Amino acid sequence: MKTRKVLALAGVTLLAAGVLAACSGGSATKGEQTFAFTYETDPDNLNYLTTGKAATANITSNVIDGLLESDRYGNLVPSMAEDWSVSKDGLTYTYKIRQDAKWYTSEGEEYAPVKAQDFVTGLKYATDKKSEALYLVQDSIKGLDAYAKGENKDFSQVGIKAIDDQTVQYTLNKPESFWNSKTTMGVLAPVNEEFLNSKGDDFAKATDPSSILYNGPYLLKSIVTKSTVEFAKNPNYWNKDNVHIDKVKLSFWDGQDTSKPAENFKDGSLTAARLYPTSASFAELEKEMKDNIVYTQQDSTTYVVGTNIDRQSYKYTSKTSEEQKTSTKKALLNKDFRQAIAFGFDRTAYASQLNGQTGASKILRNIFVPPTFVQADGKNFGDLVKEKLVTYGDEWKDVNLADAQDGLYNPEKSKAEFAKAKAALQAEGVTFPIHLDMPVDQTATTKVQRVQSMKQSLEATLGTDNVIIDIQQLQKDEVLNVTLFAQTAAGEDWDLSDNVGWGPDFSDPSTYLDIIKPSVGENTRTYLGFDSGTNNEAAKKVGLNDYDKLVNEAGAETTDVSKRYNKYAEAQAWLTDSALVIPTTSRTGRPILSKMKPFTIPFALAGNKGTSEPLLYKYLELQDKAVTADEYQKAQDKWTKEKEESNKKAQEDLAKHVK
């Protein structure tokens, strides 16, 4: 089962290119404003209640509102709920639904009020349909796990109640200081029961905007597969004064021609353009528009290289014998071998294939949970991890886990770890070189270049007599089918894969670390090649049961946030030392040209209702001319100062909600 935030490695981000007919070009002049943008992956449905894929959420988050959303500083603020309260024991959350919340058809016609019962109906439907995102709340809401497992067939026994038309209440199993951040996710969104029943199996069909109702800032007007997605402003939206863009037009782009973004931006076809410093045209562009090239902030999405410790399929392989297959399996089960890969991989060179030499460091990440994701004891999470990590061995003493630099690449360490691994593996009958298959989308230029860069640095460090990276260039759909979209571990046809990343669903380290627990993790197959809950032998051999215990102990700490984060730091330290999941980059931190007013979009490090890149269009404002680097920096400095003050006030205000 894949969750919403498992992301295919971006050859482009949403700030990519596409050819659109000139349609206001995102101009901020008076009159109708159109935001022209692009997308890479078509949704397979519009079912915001059950989906586990970003392709759907990127659309539905703009048309469906939940209880709360994020403001531009990352604070959770009212949306469908105009107010909320939490009991002193932290177990009961009560939300007051606003009177002016309405459901609309895709044509903008009012259908019905949004009521508390709609949230109850939504959760029941999501559970009955075995939502891919149910894991977010299944163990949180009282009685939901028993209902989901069929142990109790009466949904009225689940801890969600419509007290009246305007009041919905949730009862939790244990306190979750981060509960409110979960309310931005689709699995907790509302749905109108009458409409749901009228549609039956046709509810939320991928290319049919009329198959869902809308209570958000935009109406979906059309989807044409591998062509266009179009939105229009919801004229009757309760908060329409904060919706500044009239239309959004997205164009499908396969990522092949990396010179197109800037061309489309310059001719007025795009509002923002993702730039590719390695493209042949970039040098000339840099001369022409150097003052307008800005780098976005790093976000909380972490892309990784996963290691398949229990590979079963070999449709796409360069291995020529069973001996090679067995040798590779044994090598990947050896921690010293995996550490040799982690230390021998030049991430700066890898990132430069996308961001160029100048911007390469701006997207680098060294640990799975971003180092600044949470804080405790006056320290960032990364500092807590470093304190634990140094106890694992001398190889970690001088490692820097901060973002925007490569704290892991060290050829000498790589060779030392490999020497230990080779001696042990030869004693097990392993033959060298070890052949490692890596699949890549052959149509995405920068993806191919990145894998080639990884191959080059590893083979240069360890020698081709020891390790060979066999790049498997496949069609995009083939790559997705054997990585991100594989339905079972048997379908994960690779040894190393950089095709996925993870963006957090809520504001707690567990949103990252839980997903690869061998007992119940949602994405062990995507990252490690085995299905959770199967008592997998490979998982036991690499010590993942120890990791499972560490994560469970952290999750059990519900009252002292500082202790909780320190325990999660211990789990992250174990994961880093294991080199089972090797972080590479963030999703953002990349160069763009833009007419978006800097820092006007909602911001959040987790959830569906905030982003450091414009997946959401509410609040976004445009300007007539391209943003300059100087403008962007001044806006960022101002925003950073305001954010600190705003977050502090929001924390102080939390006490007012405890009743």
XYZ file of C-alpha atoms in Angstrom:
659
model
C 0.000 0.000 0.000
C 1.371 3.362 -0.990
C 0.621 6.540 0.860
C -0.092 9.927 -0.599
C 3.318 11.305 0.129
C 5.369 8.611 -1.547
C 6.678 10.589 -4.483
C 8.356 9.522 -7.659
C 11.795 11.104 -7.901
C 11.257 14.398 -9.622
C 12.999 14.809 -12.914
C 11.091 18.052 -12.741
C 9.093 19.628 -9.973
C 5.739 21.212 -10.619
C 7.738 24.276 -11.549
C 8.517 22.673 -14.848
C 7.815 23.579 -18.398
C 4.998 23.072 -20.769
C 3.655 24.738 -23.852
C 0.464 26.650 -23.166
C -1.282 29.127 -25.376
C -0.649 32.628 -24.088
C -3.395 33.145 -21.521
C -2.575 36.143 -19.394
C 0.740 34.426 -18.635
C 0.141 34.988 -14.962
C 0.087 38.746 -15.344
C -0.948 40.660 -12.231
C -2.606 43.435 -14.196
C -6.266 44.241 -13.625
C -8.764 41.848 -15.114
C -8.819 38.076 -15.159
C -5.671 36.456 -13.821
C -4.561 33.044 -15.044
C -1.855 30.990 -13.423
C -0.124 28.908 -16.111
C 1.754 25.910 -14.800
C 2.523 22.252 -15.563
C 2.126 18.753 -14.152
C 3.846 15.392 -14.686
C 1.501 12.605 -13.613
C -2.201 12.100 -14.320
C -4.364 11.116 -11.338
C -5.919 7.649 -11.465
C -8.945 9.016 -9.574
C -10.236 12.115 -7.762
C -10.986 10.254 -4.547
C -9.431 12.476 -1.912
C -10.801 10.178 0.820
C -9.011 7.031 -0.312
C -6.073 8.041 -2.476
C -2.480 7.479 -1.538
C -0.982 9.365 -4.461
C 0.291 12.906 -4.825
C -1.109 13.152 -8.362
C -4.634 13.171 -6.935
C -3.911 15.216 -3.821
C -2.243 17.962 -5.861
C -5.616 18.506 -7.530
C -8.101 17.805 -4.760
C -6.276 19.896 -2.144
C -7.243 22.931 -4.207
C -10.940 22.049 -4.405
C -11.672 20.309 -1.079
C -11.272 21.938 2.329
C -10.959 20.074 5.608
C -11.296 21.368 9.141
C -8.071 23.396 9.245
C -5.470 24.744 6.826
C -2.092 26.465 6.998
C -1.413 30.173 6.749
C 1.667 31.664 5.096
C 3.713 31.208 8.281
C 2.894 27.560 8.868
C 0.253 28.076 11.550
C -2.896 25.944 11.446
C -5.893 28.248 11.014
C -9.668 27.745 10.604
C -11.072 26.390 7.353
C -14.333 24.398 7.463
C -14.017 24.624 11.239
C -14.273 28.213 12.441
C -13.116 27.227 15.931
C -11.943 24.195 17.894
C -11.152 23.000 21.414
C -9.294 20.106 23.038
C -9.968 18.502 26.407
C -7.391 18.842 29.165
C -6.420 15.177 28.848
C -5.676 15.701 25.132
C -8.118 12.995 24.031
C -11.178 14.878 22.770
C -11.113 17.414 19.926
C -14.274 19.382 19.151
C -14.684 21.472 15.983
C -17.371 24.048 15.172
C -18.296 23.996 11.471
C -18.815 27.440 9.948
C -22.339 28.368 8.907
C -21.263 29.647 5.479
C -19.560 26.390 4.409
C -21.307 25.011 1.303
C -21.005 22.212 -1.228
C -21.033 23.182 -4.923
C -21.183 21.266 -8.181
C -18.422 21.573 -10.784
C -20.616 24.221 -12.443
C -20.626 26.310 -9.261
C -24.236 25.575 -8.306
C -24.941 25.326 -4.576
C -25.744 21.736 -3.596
C -25.984 21.642 0.211
C -24.448 23.038 3.407
C -21.318 21.371 4.760
C -22.387 19.704 8.003
C -20.674 17.850 10.819
C -22.185 14.589 9.582
C -20.238 14.985 6.331
C -17.005 14.390 8.260
C -18.464 11.252 9.865
C -19.625 10.010 6.457
C -16.202 10.743 4.992
C -14.288 8.747 7.580
C -16.702 5.812 7.401
C -16.403 5.726 3.612
C -12.593 5.978 3.766
C -12.474 3.090 6.231
C -14.961 0.902 4.364
C -13.025 1.465 1.134
C -9.708 0.696 2.862
C -8.221 4.100 2.136
C -4.510 4.083 1.387
C -4.141 6.884 3.955
C -6.145 5.175 6.706
C -2.934 4.370 8.576
C -2.771 8.071 9.501
C -5.747 7.792 11.839
C -6.509 4.090 12.303
C -4.586 3.827 15.558
C -5.410 7.381 16.608
C -9.222 7.497 16.708
C -10.870 5.405 19.394
C -12.466 2.241 18.017
C -11.405 2.840 14.421
C -8.843 0.039 14.320
C -11.391 -2.513 15.535
C -13.926 -1.302 12.946
C -11.345 -1.356 10.153
C -10.405 -4.938 11.030
C -14.031 -6.065 11.183
C -13.858 -6.798 14.899
C -16.679 -4.298 15.428
C -19.193 -3.675 12.635
C -20.969 -0.716 14.271
C -19.361 2.550 13.120
C -21.266 4.470 15.805
C -18.807 2.933 18.269
C -15.919 4.752 16.555
C -14.681 7.952 18.203
C -16.196 10.445 15.776
C -19.574 12.042 16.430
C -21.744 14.718 14.853
C -22.975 16.375 18.043
C -25.210 18.612 15.939
C -25.128 20.040 12.399
C -22.293 22.406 13.286
C -20.260 20.328 15.762
C -18.041 17.316 15.049
C -16.061 15.623 17.799
C -13.139 13.168 17.719
C -12.040 10.961 20.620
C -8.460 9.667 20.482
C -6.836 6.610 22.022
C -3.940 8.656 23.372
C -2.842 12.292 23.251
C -1.324 13.468 19.965
C 0.151 16.956 20.133
C 0.223 16.904 16.317
C -3.393 15.764 15.792
C -4.582 19.026 14.240
C -1.991 18.745 11.470
C -3.696 15.489 10.421
C -6.974 17.325 9.781
C -5.483 18.774 6.588
C -5.320 15.290 5.066
C -7.942 13.912 2.692
C -8.762 10.884 4.832
C -10.367 13.267 7.362
C -12.159 15.400 4.762
C -15.956 15.625 4.471
C -18.263 14.175 1.828
C -21.984 14.687 1.254
C -23.742 11.348 1.800
C -26.628 11.994 -0.601
C -24.256 12.898 -3.428
C -21.952 9.978 -2.615
C -24.823 7.496 -2.800
C -26.174 9.019 -6.013
C -22.835 8.523 -7.769
C -22.128 5.007 -6.573
C -19.113 3.540 -8.377
C -18.860 6.697 -10.504
C -17.867 8.804 -7.500
C -14.523 10.585 -8.004
C -13.750 9.310 -11.511
C -10.361 10.525 -12.732
C -11.414 12.593 -15.726
C -14.898 13.676 -14.613
C -15.055 16.952 -12.621
C -18.792 16.407 -12.027
C -18.087 13.194 -10.094
C -17.248 15.098 -6.881
C -18.624 18.099 -5.007
C -16.552 21.140 -4.094
C -16.245 23.147 -0.876
C -12.831 24.668 -1.577
C -11.397 27.750 -3.298
C -11.440 26.278 -6.820
C -13.692 24.220 -9.065
C -12.135 21.605 -11.328
C -13.354 22.339 -14.858
C -11.617 19.706 -16.983
C -8.967 16.974 -17.089
C -7.642 15.649 -20.374
C -5.231 12.753 -19.880
C -1.613 13.674 -20.614
C -2.768 17.073 -21.810
C -4.367 19.636 -19.486
C -5.947 20.236 -16.101
C -8.038 23.392 -15.649
C -9.460 25.076 -12.550
C -11.686 28.129 -12.058
C -12.143 30.217 -8.930
C -15.171 29.202 -6.864
C -17.190 32.473 -6.916
C -19.208 31.558 -3.821
C -16.353 30.237 -1.678
C -16.635 31.347 1.951
C -13.134 32.876 1.898
C -13.061 34.119 -1.710
C -11.268 37.352 -0.757
C -8.127 35.260 -0.245
C -8.405 33.663 -3.700
C -6.604 36.059 -6.036
C -6.209 33.959 -9.191
C -9.250 33.426 -11.429
C -8.066 30.441 -13.456
C -5.359 27.807 -13.255
C -4.229 25.983 -16.387
C -1.820 23.077 -16.079
C -0.179 21.414 -19.051
C 1.262 17.897 -19.107
C 5.021 17.717 -19.623
C 7.209 14.631 -19.888
C 10.423 16.371 -18.841
C 12.403 15.799 -22.001
C 13.136 19.289 -23.359
C 14.701 21.103 -20.414
C 15.143 24.356 -22.346
C 11.392 24.909 -22.658
C 10.588 26.347 -19.197
C 12.537 29.556 -19.651
C 11.340 29.963 -23.235
C 7.715 29.622 -22.157
C 8.237 32.032 -19.282
C 9.859 34.645 -21.494
C 7.111 34.487 -24.122
C 4.435 34.917 -21.444
C 3.024 31.391 -21.568
C 4.065 30.420 -18.040
C 3.766 32.178 -14.721
C 6.778 30.352 -13.325
C 9.499 28.272 -14.905
C 11.727 25.617 -13.412
C 15.276 26.058 -14.707
C 17.802 23.392 -15.619
C 21.371 24.611 -15.128
C 22.754 21.605 -17.026
C 20.791 22.380 -20.193
C 22.696 23.685 -23.204
C 20.772 26.955 -23.184
C 21.295 27.811 -19.519
C 24.544 29.743 -19.904
C 22.915 32.162 -22.333
C 19.818 32.433 -20.150
C 21.957 33.191 -17.109
C 23.554 36.111 -18.924
C 20.171 37.459 -19.985
C 18.172 36.954 -16.763
C 20.730 36.470 -14.026
C 19.019 38.980 -11.711
C 15.755 37.040 -11.949
C 17.039 33.551 -11.122
C 15.989 32.694 -7.572
C 16.387 29.518 -5.536
C 13.386 28.276 -3.569
C 13.718 27.133 0.039
C 14.393 23.496 0.853
C 11.187 21.711 1.780
C 10.553 18.684 3.982
C 10.317 16.115 1.172
C 13.301 13.785 1.279
C 14.364 11.771 -1.760
C 16.392 8.650 -1.060
C 18.253 5.718 -2.523
C 16.531 2.579 -1.272
C 18.189 -0.835 -0.962
C 16.239 -3.948 -1.965
C 17.283 -6.470 0.657
C 14.954 -9.223 -0.572
C 14.700 -8.908 -4.347
C 12.485 -11.507 -6.030
C 12.014 -10.276 -9.625
C 14.673 -10.057 -12.314
C 12.858 -8.963 -15.454
C 15.054 -5.874 -15.707
C 18.587 -6.941 -14.874
C 22.098 -7.227 -16.236
C 22.903 -10.201 -14.045
C 23.820 -13.266 -16.059
C 23.857 -15.981 -13.397
C 22.234 -17.141 -10.184
C 25.615 -16.659 -8.527
C 25.500 -12.935 -9.310
C 21.961 -12.662 -7.912
C 22.941 -14.450 -4.697
C 26.122 -12.403 -4.300
C 24.225 -9.122 -4.646
C 21.601 -10.217 -2.103
C 24.281 -11.142 0.421
C 26.144 -7.885 -0.183
C 23.063 -5.743 0.443
C 22.442 -7.588 3.726
C 25.909 -6.511 4.924
C 25.923 -3.152 6.764
C 29.554 -2.395 5.944
C 28.786 -2.849 2.250
C 25.789 -0.507 2.460
C 27.864 2.054 4.343
C 30.477 1.820 1.601
C 27.744 2.797 -0.851
C 26.555 5.647 1.394
C 30.041 7.089 1.905
C 31.180 6.450 -1.673
C 28.343 8.310 -3.371
C 29.125 11.905 -4.382
C 25.794 13.639 -3.757
C 27.047 17.036 -4.863
C 27.885 15.666 -8.301
C 24.529 13.860 -8.312
C 22.596 17.026 -7.428
C 24.568 19.111 -9.918
C 22.985 17.107 -12.748
C 19.745 18.837 -11.811
C 20.809 22.089 -10.140
C 24.175 22.779 -11.741
C 27.432 23.244 -9.868
C 26.353 26.556 -8.339
C 23.071 25.271 -6.965
C 23.966 21.633 -6.243
C 24.415 22.061 -2.509
C 21.110 23.920 -2.134
C 19.056 20.702 -2.321
C 21.301 18.244 -0.450
C 19.933 16.297 2.520
C 21.753 13.844 4.796
C 19.062 12.298 7.019
C 15.588 10.970 6.287
C 13.804 13.264 8.773
C 14.933 16.804 7.839
C 17.313 18.174 10.487
C 15.115 21.191 11.271
C 11.737 19.385 11.122
C 11.176 19.588 14.897
C 13.064 20.963 17.880
C 13.599 19.814 21.474
C 15.741 21.044 24.350
C 16.690 24.088 22.291
C 18.187 21.874 19.579
C 17.152 20.918 16.064
C 16.281 17.284 15.392
C 19.489 16.829 13.403
C 21.594 17.837 16.408
C 19.777 15.280 18.563
C 20.456 12.603 15.936
C 24.158 13.488 15.768
C 24.499 13.006 19.539
C 23.116 9.476 19.226
C 24.879 8.620 15.960
C 28.432 9.141 17.213
C 27.955 6.249 19.626
C 27.716 3.818 16.678
C 31.344 4.165 15.587
C 34.236 6.440 14.708
C 33.004 6.787 11.135
C 30.259 9.123 12.393
C 32.306 11.484 14.563
C 32.960 14.116 11.910
C 29.716 13.795 9.952
C 27.662 16.954 9.430
C 23.918 16.226 9.153
C 22.819 19.765 8.258
C 20.997 20.449 4.993
C 22.575 22.093 1.935
C 25.938 20.283 2.146
C 27.163 16.724 1.623
C 28.029 15.460 5.068
C 28.363 11.821 4.037
C 30.578 11.605 0.951
C 34.019 10.345 2.009
C 35.905 8.006 -0.365
C 38.375 6.924 2.307
C 35.601 5.870 4.675
C 33.881 4.136 1.794
C 36.975 2.105 0.968
C 37.527 1.212 4.626
C 33.955 -0.015 5.068
C 34.128 -1.914 1.798
C 37.335 -3.686 2.854
C 35.565 -5.003 5.962
C 32.546 -6.018 3.907
C 34.587 -7.775 1.240
C 36.481 -9.908 3.739
C 33.247 -11.029 5.400
C 31.399 -11.603 2.131
C 34.202 -13.620 0.532
C 34.086 -15.888 3.580
C 30.405 -16.441 2.694
C 31.305 -17.422 -0.869
C 30.335 -14.112 -2.473
C 31.981 -13.376 -5.822
C 32.929 -9.916 -7.056
C 32.162 -7.537 -8.657
C 28.747 -6.978 -7.114
C 26.250 -5.994 -9.823
C 23.593 -3.504 -8.680
C 20.614 -2.850 -10.979
C 19.202 0.714 -10.893
C 16.075 1.496 -12.976
C 15.626 4.972 -14.466
C 13.103 6.739 -16.678
C 14.924 6.916 -19.995
C 12.845 9.873 -21.217
C 13.805 12.151 -18.316
C 17.208 13.584 -19.129
C 18.156 14.776 -15.657
C 17.135 11.486 -14.022
C 19.409 9.540 -16.354
C 22.233 11.987 -15.723
C 21.836 11.636 -11.954
C 21.991 7.848 -12.014
C 24.983 7.995 -14.344
C 26.662 10.368 -11.883
C 26.027 7.973 -9.009
C 27.427 5.098 -11.055
C 30.529 7.099 -11.910
C 31.338 8.166 -8.344
C 30.743 4.736 -6.793
C 32.719 2.857 -9.405
C 35.542 5.404 -9.189
C 35.654 5.080 -5.401
C 35.335 1.298 -5.080
C 36.588 0.086 -8.461
C 34.678 -1.833 -11.120
C 36.379 -5.003 -9.960
C 34.346 -4.604 -6.780
C 31.071 -2.838 -7.655
C 29.236 -2.189 -10.922
C 26.051 -0.131 -11.163
C 23.960 -1.527 -14.012
C 21.591 1.218 -15.153
C 18.296 -0.118 -16.491
C 16.845 2.553 -18.795
C 13.094 1.916 -19.037
C 9.934 3.653 -20.138
C 8.431 5.860 -17.418
C 5.448 3.552 -16.836
C 7.748 0.545 -16.524
C 9.884 2.308 -13.915
C 6.824 3.284 -11.894
C 5.392 -0.237 -12.087
C 8.531 -1.851 -10.639
C 9.142 0.826 -7.968
C 6.485 3.255 -6.753
C 3.401 1.428 -8.060
C 4.481 -2.168 -7.396
C 1.593 -3.885 -5.605
C 3.718 -6.470 -3.782
C 7.343 -6.887 -2.822
C 7.697 -9.417 -5.619
C 7.145 -6.588 -8.086
C 10.045 -4.481 -6.791
C 12.495 -5.254 -9.583
C 15.709 -3.419 -8.592
C 18.713 -3.500 -6.255
C 19.133 0.240 -5.706
C 16.405 2.773 -6.501
C 16.357 6.555 -6.318
C 12.838 6.733 -7.698
C 10.938 7.627 -4.530
C 10.846 10.203 -1.790
C 8.710 10.969 1.208
C 6.884 14.120 2.229
C 5.460 14.212 5.771
C 1.729 13.913 6.408
C 1.763 15.528 9.850
C 4.088 17.376 12.214
C 5.880 14.576 14.037
C 8.982 12.459 13.217
C 6.800 9.348 13.226
C 5.374 10.409 9.863
C 8.747 9.483 8.351
C 10.040 6.735 10.605
C 6.863 4.665 10.972
C 6.583 3.960 7.251
C 9.479 1.495 7.189
C 8.754 -0.408 10.398
C 9.036 -4.119 9.500
C 5.948 -4.901 11.569
C 3.383 -2.499 10.099
C 5.241 0.024 7.928
C 3.307 1.217 4.900
C 6.274 1.444 2.549
C 8.819 -1.219 3.445
C 8.471 -2.654 -0.055
C 9.045 0.716 -1.772
C 12.217 1.443 0.168
C 13.522 -1.979 1.161
C 11.886 -4.572 -1.073
C 9.817 -6.568 1.432
C 6.233 -6.482 2.681
C 5.782 -5.489 6.318
C 4.121 -7.872 8.746
C 5.574 -10.945 7.061
C 8.347 -11.655 9.593
C 10.737 -11.237 6.694
C 14.076 -13.039 7.093
C 16.072 -10.323 5.342
C 14.557 -7.683 7.626
C 15.601 -9.703 10.659
C 19.124 -10.181 9.309
C 19.723 -6.431 8.933
C 18.381 -5.751 12.435
C 15.154 -3.996 11.522
C 13.439 -5.540 14.528
C 15.688 -3.319 16.661
C 14.567 -0.338 14.627
C 10.936 -1.368 15.087
C 11.432 -1.417 18.848
C 13.034 2.032 18.887
C 10.218 3.567 16.851
C 7.561 1.910 19.002
C 9.196 3.188 22.189
C 9.247 6.703 20.772
C 5.607 6.482 19.731
C 4.609 5.336 23.202
C 5.889 8.604 24.709
C 2.782 10.808 24.421
C 3.116 13.331 27.244
C 6.691 14.655 27.106
C 7.433 16.008 23.619
C 11.135 16.470 24.391
C 11.535 12.824 25.409
C 9.501 11.768 22.388
C 11.732 13.607 19.925
C 14.900 12.321 21.601
C 13.616 8.763 21.255
C 12.822 9.343 17.585
C 16.332 10.754 17.190
C 17.642 7.400 18.453
C 15.600 5.621 15.783
C 16.867 7.989 13.080
C 20.448 7.441 14.245
C 19.965 3.672 13.908
C 18.525 4.138 10.435
C 21.393 6.379 9.346
C 24.004 3.938 10.632
C 22.238 1.060 8.875
C 22.544 2.777 5.464
C 19.361 0.990 4.391
C 17.773 4.244 3.258
C 20.311 6.715 1.892
C 18.991 10.317 1.660
C 19.990 12.438 -1.311
C 18.046 15.651 -1.834
C 14.976 17.700 -1.014
C 12.319 18.435 -3.618
C 12.806 22.201 -3.564
C 15.812 24.476 -3.321
C 15.912 24.814 -7.085
C 16.261 27.743 -9.494
C 13.153 29.320 -11.001
C 11.891 32.313 -12.905
C 8.647 33.544 -11.430
C 5.935 36.190 -11.370
C 4.589 34.883 -8.069
C 4.881 37.342 -5.215
C 7.372 35.653 -2.888
C 6.004 34.023 0.259
C 2.323 34.648 -0.431
C 1.475 30.940 -0.664
C 0.493 28.889 2.412
C 3.426 27.220 4.120
C 3.752 24.010 6.091
C 6.357 21.316 6.521
C 3.641 18.658 6.653
C 0.118 17.907 5.503
C -2.026 18.744 2.488
C -2.771 22.396 3.167
C 0.564 24.077 3.006
C 3.583 23.895 0.768
C 6.895 25.524 0.135
C 6.182 25.221 -3.565
C 2.925 26.327 -5.251
C 0.885 23.165 -5.332
C -1.835 25.265 -3.674
C -3.269 28.361 -5.315
C -5.296 29.919 -2.497
C -3.558 33.036 -1.095
C -1.086 33.122 -3.989
C -0.569 36.586 -5.487
C 1.073 37.499 -8.781
C 3.051 40.470 -10.008
C 3.586 41.974 -13.459
C 7.340 41.499 -13.708
C 9.641 38.616 -12.960
C 10.768 38.483 -9.344
C 14.390 39.515 -8.875
C 16.811 37.660 -6.648
C 17.092 40.789 -4.520
C 13.300 41.021 -4.131
C 13.115 37.373 -3.197
C 15.851 37.659 -0.560
C 14.270 40.732 1.031
C 10.879 39.008 1.078
C 12.428 35.900 2.619
C 14.184 37.897 5.335
C 10.934 39.707 6.142
C 8.938 36.464 6.084
C 11.434 34.662 8.330
C 11.196 37.379 10.963
C 7.408 37.537 10.755
C 7.163 33.738 10.834
C 9.107 33.528 14.089
C 6.812 36.081 15.720
C 3.661 34.515 14.257
C 4.622 30.983 15.322
C 5.407 32.174 18.840
C 2.018 33.861 19.139
C 0.279 30.782 17.744
C 1.978 28.600 20.377
C 0.867 30.985 23.112
C -2.691 30.909 21.784
C -2.874 27.106 21.955
C -3.669 27.274 25.645
C -6.926 29.077 24.817
C -8.208 25.969 23.044
C -7.777 23.655 26.040
C -11.122 23.282 27.817
